[in-house]
mmCIF file of C-alpha atoms in Angstrom:
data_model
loop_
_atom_site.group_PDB
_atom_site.id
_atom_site.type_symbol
_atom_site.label_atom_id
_atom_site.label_comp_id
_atom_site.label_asym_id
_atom_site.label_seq_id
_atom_site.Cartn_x
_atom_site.Cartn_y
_atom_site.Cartn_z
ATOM 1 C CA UNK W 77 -33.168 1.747 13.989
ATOM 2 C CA UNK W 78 -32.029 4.596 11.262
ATOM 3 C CA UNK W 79 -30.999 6.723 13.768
ATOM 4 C CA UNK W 80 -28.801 4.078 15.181
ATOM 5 C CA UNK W 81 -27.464 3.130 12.017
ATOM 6 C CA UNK W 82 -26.216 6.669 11.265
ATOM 7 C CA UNK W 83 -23.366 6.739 13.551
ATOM 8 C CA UNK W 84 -21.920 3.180 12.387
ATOM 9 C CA UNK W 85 -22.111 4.122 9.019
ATOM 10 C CA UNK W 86 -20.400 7.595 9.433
ATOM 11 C CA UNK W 87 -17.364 5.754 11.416
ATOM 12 C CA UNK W 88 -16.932 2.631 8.662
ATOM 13 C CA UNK W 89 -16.886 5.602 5.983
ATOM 14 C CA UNK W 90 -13.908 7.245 7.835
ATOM 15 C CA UNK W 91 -12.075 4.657 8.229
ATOM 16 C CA UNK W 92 -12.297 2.930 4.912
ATOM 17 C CA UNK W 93 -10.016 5.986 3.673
ATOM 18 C CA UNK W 94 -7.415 5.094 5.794
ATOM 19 C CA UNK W 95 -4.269 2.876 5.474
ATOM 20 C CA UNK W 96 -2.853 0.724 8.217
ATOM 21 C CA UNK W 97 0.193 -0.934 7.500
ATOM 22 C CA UNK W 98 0.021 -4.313 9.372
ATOM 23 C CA UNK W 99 1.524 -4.978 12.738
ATOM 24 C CA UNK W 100 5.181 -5.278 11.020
ATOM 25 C CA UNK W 101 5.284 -2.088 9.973
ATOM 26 C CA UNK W 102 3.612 -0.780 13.073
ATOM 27 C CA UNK W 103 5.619 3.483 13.773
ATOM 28 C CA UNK W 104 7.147 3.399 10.048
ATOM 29 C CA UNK W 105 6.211 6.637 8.866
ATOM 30 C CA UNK W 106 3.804 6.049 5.283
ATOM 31 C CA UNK W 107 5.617 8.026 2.781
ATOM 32 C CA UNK W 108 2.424 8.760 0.163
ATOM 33 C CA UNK W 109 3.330 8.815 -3.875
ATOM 34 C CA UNK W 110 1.244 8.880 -6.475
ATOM 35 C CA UNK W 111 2.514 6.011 -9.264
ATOM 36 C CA UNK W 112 1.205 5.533 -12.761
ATOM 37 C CA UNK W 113 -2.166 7.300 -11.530
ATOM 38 C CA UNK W 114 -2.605 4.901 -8.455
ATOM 39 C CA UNK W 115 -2.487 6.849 -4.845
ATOM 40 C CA UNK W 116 -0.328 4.526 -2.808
ATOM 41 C CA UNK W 117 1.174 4.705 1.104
ATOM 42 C CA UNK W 118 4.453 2.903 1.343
ATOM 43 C CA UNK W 119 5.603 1.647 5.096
ATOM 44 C CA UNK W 120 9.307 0.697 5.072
ATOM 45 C CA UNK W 121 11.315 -1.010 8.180
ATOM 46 C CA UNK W 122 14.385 -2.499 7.810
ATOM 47 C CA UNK W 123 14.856 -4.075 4.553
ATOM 48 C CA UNK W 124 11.387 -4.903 4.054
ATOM 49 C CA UNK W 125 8.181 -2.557 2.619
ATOM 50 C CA UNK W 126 4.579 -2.409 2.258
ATOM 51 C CA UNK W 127 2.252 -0.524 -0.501
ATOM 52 C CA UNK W 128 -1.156 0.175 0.273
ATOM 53 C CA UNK W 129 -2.868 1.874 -2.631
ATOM 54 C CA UNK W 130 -5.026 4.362 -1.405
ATOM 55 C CA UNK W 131 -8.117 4.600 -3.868
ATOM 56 C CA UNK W 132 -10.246 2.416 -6.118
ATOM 57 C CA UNK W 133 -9.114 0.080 -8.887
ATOM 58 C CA UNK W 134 -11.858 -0.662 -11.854
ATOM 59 C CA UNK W 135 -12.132 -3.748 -13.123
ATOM 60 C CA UNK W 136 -9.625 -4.551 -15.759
ATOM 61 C CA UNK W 137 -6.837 -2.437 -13.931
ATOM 62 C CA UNK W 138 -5.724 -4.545 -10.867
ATOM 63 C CA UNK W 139 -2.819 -5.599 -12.661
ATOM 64 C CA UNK W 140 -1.608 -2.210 -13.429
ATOM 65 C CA UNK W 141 -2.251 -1.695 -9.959
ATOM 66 C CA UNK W 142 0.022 -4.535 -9.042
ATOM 67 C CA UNK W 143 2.505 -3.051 -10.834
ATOM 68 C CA UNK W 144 2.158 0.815 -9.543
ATOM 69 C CA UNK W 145 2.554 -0.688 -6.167
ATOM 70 C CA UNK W 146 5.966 -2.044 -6.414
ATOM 71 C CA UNK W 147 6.990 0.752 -8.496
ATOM 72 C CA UNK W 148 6.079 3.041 -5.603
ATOM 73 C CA UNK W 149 8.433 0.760 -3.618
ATOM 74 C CA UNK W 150 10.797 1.022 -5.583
ATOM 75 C CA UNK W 151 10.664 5.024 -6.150
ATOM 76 C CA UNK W 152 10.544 5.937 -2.229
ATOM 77 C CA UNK W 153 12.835 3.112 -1.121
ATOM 78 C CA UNK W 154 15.812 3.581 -4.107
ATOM 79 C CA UNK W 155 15.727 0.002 -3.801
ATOM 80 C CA UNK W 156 15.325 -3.424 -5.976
ATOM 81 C CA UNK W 157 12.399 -5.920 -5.005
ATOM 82 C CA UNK W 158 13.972 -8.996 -3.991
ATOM 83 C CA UNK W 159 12.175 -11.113 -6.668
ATOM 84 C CA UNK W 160 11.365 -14.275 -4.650
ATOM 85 C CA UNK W 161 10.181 -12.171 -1.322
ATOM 86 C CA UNK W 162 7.250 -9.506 -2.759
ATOM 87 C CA UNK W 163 3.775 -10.770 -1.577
ATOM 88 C CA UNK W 164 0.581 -9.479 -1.958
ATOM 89 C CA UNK W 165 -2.234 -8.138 -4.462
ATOM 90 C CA UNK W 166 -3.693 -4.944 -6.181
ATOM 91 C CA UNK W 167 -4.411 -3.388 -3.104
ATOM 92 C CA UNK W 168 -1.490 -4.464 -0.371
ATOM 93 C CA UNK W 169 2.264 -5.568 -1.105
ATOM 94 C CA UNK W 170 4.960 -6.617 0.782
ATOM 95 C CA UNK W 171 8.363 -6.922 -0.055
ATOM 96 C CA UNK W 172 11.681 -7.381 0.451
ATOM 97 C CA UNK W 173 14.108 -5.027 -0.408
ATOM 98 C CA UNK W 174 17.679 -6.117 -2.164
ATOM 99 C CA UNK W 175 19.749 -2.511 -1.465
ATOM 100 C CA UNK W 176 22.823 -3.983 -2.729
ATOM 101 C CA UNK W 177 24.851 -1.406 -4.696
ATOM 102 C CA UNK W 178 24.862 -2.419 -8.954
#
């Protein structure tokens, strides 16, 4: 039974370190930042973009999380978050961008 355990865990431990944007971001490129100390990925398509952050977030710090992920939006995209679309928590956001010139 340890033996056959081995190979599960070894795959689940790969792919925890990954980031998949989900299926509306599907073939944007991840443009990786690092913002306020938080690793993030950020998926853009269209006006719209995700933030993944990348590592772990202690207890106490999700809201600075929060907030490194739409900075890191906001520093690979040159955009503004459009304040009423921007979805998500200290690990995944979504948002809508407002490129408007001003």
């Amino acid at each position: 039974m340890r033996r056959a355990l081995s190979p599960v865990l070894a795959a689940a431990l790969l792919l925890a370190g990954c980031a998949s944007p989900s299926p509306r971001f599907f073939g944007a490129e991840p443009v990786r930042v690092t913002q306020d100390g938080f690793r993030v990925a950020v998926y853009r398509r269209g006006n719209a973009a995700q933030a993944i952050r990348l590592d772990y977030a202690r207890r106490g710090k999700h809201a600075s999380a929060r907030a490194a992920l739409r900075g890191a939006i906001i520093a690979v995209t040159g955009c503004a978050l459009d304040e009423g679309g921007a979805e998500g928590d200290s690990g995944v956001l979504v948002a809508e961008l407002d490129c408007s010139p001003g």
